[in-house]
Short mmCIF file of the N, C-alpha and C atoms (twelve columns), coordinates in Angstrom:
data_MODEL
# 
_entry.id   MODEL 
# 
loop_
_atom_site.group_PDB 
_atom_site.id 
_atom_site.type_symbol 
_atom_site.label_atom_id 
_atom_site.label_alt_id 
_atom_site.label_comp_id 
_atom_site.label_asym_id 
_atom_site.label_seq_id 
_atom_site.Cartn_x 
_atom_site.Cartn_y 
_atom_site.Cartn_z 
_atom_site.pdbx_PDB_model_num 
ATOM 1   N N  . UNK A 1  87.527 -21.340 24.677  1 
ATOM 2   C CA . UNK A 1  86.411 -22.170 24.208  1 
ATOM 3   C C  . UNK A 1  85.082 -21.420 24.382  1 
ATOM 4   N N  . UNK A 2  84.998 -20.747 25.267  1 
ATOM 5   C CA . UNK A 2  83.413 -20.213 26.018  1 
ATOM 6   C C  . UNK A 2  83.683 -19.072 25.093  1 
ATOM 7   N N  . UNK A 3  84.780 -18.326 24.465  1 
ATOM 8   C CA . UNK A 3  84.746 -16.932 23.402  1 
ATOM 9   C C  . UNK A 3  84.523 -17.435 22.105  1 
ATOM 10  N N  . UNK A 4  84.785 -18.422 21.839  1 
ATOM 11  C CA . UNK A 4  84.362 -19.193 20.334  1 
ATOM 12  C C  . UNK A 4  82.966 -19.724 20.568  1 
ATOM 13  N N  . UNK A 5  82.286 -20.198 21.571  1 
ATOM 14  C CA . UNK A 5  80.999 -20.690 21.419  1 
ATOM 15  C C  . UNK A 5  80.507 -19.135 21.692  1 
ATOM 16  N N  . UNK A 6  80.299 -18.061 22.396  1 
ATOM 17  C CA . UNK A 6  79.786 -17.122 21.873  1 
ATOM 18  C C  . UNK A 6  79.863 -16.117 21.030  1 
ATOM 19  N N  . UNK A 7  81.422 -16.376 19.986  1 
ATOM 20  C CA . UNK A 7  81.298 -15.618 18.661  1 
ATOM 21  C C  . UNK A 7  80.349 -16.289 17.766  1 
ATOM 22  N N  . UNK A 8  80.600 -17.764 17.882  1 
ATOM 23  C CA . UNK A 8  79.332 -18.233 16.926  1 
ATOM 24  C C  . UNK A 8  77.989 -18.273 16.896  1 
ATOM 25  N N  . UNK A 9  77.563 -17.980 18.002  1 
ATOM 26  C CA . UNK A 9  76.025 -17.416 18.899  1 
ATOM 27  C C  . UNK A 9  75.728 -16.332 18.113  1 
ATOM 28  N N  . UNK A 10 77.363 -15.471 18.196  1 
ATOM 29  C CA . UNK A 10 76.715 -14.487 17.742  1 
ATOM 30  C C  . UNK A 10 76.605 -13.956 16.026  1 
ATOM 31  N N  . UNK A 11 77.152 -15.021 15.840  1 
ATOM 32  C CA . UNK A 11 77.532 -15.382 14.156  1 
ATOM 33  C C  . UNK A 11 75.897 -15.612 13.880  1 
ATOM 34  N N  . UNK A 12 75.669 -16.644 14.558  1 
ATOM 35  C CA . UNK A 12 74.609 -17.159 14.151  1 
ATOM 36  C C  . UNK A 12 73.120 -15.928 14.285  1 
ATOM 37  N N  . UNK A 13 73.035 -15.357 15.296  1 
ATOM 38  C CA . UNK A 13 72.477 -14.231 15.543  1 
ATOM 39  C C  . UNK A 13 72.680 -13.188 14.469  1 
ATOM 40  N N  . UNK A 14 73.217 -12.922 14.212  1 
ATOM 41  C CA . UNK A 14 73.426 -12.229 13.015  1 
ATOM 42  C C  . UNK A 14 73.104 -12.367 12.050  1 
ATOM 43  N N  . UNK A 15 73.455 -13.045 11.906  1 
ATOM 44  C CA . UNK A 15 73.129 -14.264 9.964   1 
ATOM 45  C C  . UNK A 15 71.158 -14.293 10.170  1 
ATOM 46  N N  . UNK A 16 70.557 -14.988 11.043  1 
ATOM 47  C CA . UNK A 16 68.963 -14.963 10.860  1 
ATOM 48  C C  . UNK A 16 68.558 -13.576 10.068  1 
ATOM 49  N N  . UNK A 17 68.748 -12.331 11.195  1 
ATOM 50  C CA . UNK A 17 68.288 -11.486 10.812  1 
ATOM 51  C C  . UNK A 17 68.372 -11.296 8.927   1 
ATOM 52  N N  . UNK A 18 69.552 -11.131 8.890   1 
ATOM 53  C CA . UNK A 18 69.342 -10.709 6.922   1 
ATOM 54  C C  . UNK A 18 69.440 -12.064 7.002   1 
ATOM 55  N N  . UNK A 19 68.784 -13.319 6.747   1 
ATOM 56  C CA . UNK A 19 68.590 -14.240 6.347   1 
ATOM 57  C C  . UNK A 19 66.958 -14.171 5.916   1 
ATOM 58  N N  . UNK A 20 66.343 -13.718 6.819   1 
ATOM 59  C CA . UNK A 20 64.996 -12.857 6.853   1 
ATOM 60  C C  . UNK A 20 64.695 -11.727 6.019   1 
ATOM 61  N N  . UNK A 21 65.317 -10.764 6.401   1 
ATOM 62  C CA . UNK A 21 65.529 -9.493  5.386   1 
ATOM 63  C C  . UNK A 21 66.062 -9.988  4.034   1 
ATOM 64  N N  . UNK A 22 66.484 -11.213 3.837   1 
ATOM 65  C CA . UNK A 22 66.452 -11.436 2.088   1 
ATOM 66  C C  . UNK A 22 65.329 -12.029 1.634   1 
ATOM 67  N N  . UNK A 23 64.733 -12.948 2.382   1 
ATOM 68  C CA . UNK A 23 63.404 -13.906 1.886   1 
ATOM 69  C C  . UNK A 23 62.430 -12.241 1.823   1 
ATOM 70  N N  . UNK A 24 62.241 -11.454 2.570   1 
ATOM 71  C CA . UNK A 24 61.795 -10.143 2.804   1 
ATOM 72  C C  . UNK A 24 61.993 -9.117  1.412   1 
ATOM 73  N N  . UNK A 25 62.898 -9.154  1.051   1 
ATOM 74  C CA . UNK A 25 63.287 -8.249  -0.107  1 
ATOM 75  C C  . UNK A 25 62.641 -9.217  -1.180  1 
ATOM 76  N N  . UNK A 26 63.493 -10.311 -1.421  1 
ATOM 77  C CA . UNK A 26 62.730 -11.451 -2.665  1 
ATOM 78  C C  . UNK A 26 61.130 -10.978 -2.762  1 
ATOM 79  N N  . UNK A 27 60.473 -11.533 -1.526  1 
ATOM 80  C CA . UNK A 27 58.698 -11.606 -1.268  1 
ATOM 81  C C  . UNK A 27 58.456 -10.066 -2.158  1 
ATOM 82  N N  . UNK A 28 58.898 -8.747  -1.601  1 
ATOM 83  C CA . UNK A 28 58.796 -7.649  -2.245  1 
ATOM 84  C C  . UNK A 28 59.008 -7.478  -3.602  1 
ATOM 85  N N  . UNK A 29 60.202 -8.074  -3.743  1 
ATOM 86  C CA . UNK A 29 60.679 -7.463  -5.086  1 
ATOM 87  C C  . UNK A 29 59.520 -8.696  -6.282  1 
ATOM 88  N N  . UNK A 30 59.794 -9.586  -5.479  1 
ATOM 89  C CA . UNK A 30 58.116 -10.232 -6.664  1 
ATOM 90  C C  . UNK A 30 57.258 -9.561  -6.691  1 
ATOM 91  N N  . UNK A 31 57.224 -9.364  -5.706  1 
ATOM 92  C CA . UNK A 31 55.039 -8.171  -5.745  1 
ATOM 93  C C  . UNK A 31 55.278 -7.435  -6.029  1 
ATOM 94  N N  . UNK A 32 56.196 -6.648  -6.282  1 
ATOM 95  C CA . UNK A 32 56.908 -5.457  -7.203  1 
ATOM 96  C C  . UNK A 32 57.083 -5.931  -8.305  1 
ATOM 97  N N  . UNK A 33 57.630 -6.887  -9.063  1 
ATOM 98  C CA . UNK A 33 57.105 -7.028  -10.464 1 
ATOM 99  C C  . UNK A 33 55.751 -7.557  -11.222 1 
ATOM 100 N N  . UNK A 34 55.209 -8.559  -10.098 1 
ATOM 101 C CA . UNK A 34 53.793 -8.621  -9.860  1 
ATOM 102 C C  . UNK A 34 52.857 -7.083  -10.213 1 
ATOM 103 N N  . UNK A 35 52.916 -6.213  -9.828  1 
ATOM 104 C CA . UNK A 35 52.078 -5.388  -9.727  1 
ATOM 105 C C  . UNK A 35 52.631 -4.698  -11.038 1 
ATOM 106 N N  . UNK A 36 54.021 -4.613  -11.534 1 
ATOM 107 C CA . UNK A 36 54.252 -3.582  -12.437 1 
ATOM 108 C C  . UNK A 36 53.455 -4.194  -14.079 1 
ATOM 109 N N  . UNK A 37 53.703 -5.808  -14.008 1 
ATOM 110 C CA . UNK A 37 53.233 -6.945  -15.025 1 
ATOM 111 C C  . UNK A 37 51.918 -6.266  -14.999 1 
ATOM 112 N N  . UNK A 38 50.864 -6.436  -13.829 1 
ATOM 113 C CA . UNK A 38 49.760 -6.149  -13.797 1 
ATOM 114 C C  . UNK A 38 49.495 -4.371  -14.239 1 
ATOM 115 N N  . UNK A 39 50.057 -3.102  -14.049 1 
ATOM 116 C CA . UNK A 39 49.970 -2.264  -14.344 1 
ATOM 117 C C  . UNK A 39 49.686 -2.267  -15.961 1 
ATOM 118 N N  . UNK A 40 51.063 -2.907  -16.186 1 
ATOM 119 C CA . UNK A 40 51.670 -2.757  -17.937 1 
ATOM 120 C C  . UNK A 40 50.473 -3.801  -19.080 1 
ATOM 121 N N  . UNK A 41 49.847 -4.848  -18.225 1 
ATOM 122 C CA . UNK A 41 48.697 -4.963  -18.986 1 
ATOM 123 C C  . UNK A 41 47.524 -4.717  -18.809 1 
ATOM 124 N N  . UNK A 42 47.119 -3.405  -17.635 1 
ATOM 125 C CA . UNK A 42 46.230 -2.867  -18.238 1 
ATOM 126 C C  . UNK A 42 46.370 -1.445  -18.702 1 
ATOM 127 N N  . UNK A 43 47.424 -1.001  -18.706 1 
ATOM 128 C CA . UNK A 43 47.723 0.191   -19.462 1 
ATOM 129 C C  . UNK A 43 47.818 -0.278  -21.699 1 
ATOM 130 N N  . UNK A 44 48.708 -1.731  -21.410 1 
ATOM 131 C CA . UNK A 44 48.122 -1.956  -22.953 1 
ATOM 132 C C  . UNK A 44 46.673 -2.256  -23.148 1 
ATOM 133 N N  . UNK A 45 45.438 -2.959  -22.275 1 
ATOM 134 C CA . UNK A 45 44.616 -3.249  -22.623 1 
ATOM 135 C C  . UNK A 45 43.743 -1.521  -22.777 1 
ATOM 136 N N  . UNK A 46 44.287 -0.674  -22.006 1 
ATOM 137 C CA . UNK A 46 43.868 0.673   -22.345 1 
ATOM 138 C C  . UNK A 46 44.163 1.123   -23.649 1 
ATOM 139 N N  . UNK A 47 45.068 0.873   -24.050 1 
ATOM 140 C CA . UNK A 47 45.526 1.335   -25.359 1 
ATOM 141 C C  . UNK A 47 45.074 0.647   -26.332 1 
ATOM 142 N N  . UNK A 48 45.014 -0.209  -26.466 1 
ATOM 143 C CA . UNK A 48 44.187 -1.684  -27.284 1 
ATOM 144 C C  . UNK A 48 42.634 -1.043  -27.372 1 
ATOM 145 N N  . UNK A 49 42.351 -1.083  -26.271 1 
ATOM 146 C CA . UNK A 49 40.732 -0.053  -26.370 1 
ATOM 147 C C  . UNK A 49 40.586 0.829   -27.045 1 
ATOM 148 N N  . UNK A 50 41.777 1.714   -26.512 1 
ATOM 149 C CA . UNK A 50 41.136 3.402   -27.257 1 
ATOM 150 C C  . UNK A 50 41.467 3.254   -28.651 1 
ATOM 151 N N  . UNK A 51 42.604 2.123   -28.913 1 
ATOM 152 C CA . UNK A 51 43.035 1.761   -30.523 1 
ATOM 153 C C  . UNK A 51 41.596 1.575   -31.635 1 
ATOM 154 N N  . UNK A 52 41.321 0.077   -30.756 1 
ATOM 155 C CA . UNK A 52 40.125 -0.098  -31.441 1 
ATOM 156 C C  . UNK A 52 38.638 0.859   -31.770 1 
ATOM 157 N N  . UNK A 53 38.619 1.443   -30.456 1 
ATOM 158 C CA . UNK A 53 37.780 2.600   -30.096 1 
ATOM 159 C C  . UNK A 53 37.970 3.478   -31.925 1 
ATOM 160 N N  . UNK A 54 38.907 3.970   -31.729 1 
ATOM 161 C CA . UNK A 54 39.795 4.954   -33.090 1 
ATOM 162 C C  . UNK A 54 39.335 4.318   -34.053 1 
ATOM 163 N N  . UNK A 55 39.751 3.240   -34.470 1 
ATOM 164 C CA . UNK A 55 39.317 2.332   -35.913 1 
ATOM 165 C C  . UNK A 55 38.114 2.247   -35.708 1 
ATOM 166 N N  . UNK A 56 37.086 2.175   -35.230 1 
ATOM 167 C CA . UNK A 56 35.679 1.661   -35.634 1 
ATOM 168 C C  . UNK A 56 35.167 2.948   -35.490 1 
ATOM 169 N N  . UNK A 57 35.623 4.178   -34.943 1 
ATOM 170 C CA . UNK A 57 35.095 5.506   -35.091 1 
ATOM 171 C C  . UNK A 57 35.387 5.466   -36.953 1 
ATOM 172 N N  . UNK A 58 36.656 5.613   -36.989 1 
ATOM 173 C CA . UNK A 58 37.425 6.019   -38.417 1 
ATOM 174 C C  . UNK A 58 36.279 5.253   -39.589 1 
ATOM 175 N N  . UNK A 59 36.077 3.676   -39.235 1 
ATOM 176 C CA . UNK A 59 35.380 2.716   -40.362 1 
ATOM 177 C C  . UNK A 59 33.970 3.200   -40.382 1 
ATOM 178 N N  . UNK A 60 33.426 3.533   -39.382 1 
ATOM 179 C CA . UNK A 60 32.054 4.565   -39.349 1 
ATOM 180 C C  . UNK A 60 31.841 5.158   -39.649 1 
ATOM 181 N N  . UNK A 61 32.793 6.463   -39.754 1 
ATOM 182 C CA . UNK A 61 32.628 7.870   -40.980 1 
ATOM 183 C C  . UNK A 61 32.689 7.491   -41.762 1 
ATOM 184 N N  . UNK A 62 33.751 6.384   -42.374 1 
ATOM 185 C CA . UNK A 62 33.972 5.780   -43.922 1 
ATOM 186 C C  . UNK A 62 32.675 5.290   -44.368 1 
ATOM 187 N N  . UNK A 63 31.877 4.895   -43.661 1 
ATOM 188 C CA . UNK A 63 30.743 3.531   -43.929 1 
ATOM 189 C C  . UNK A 63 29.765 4.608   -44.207 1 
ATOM 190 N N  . UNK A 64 29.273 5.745   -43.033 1 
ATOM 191 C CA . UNK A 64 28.949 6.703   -43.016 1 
ATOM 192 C C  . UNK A 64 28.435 7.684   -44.137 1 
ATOM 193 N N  . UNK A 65 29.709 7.964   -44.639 1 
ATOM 194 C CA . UNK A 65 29.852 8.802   -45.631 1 
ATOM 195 C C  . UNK A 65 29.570 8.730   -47.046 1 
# 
């Protein structure tokens, strides 16, 4: 009885830890796509810029000329 109440002590001891280390990975792996979301729109809003940037150079020489 006293080896079964401390395998499950130690069952239980066990289990917290990566019970933790998963809420731990989850929390990460969001702010890890969090940040990549956030990268990827401002790398398009960079591109969107220099796009537009390009066309109103291009419509300027045209207008320009």
């Amino acid at each position: 009885l006293a080896f079964q109440h401390l395998a499950m002590r130690n069952h239980s001891c066990q289990r917290t830890p990566w019970g933790t280390e998963k809420k731990v990975f989850i929390v990460e792996s969001v702010a890890a796509t969090a940040t990549k979301k956030l990268k990827m729109t401002r790398r398009s809003a960079e591109m969107r810029r220099s796009q537009f940037a390009k066309w109103s150079w291009l419509i300027w020489r045209r207008l320009s000329s």
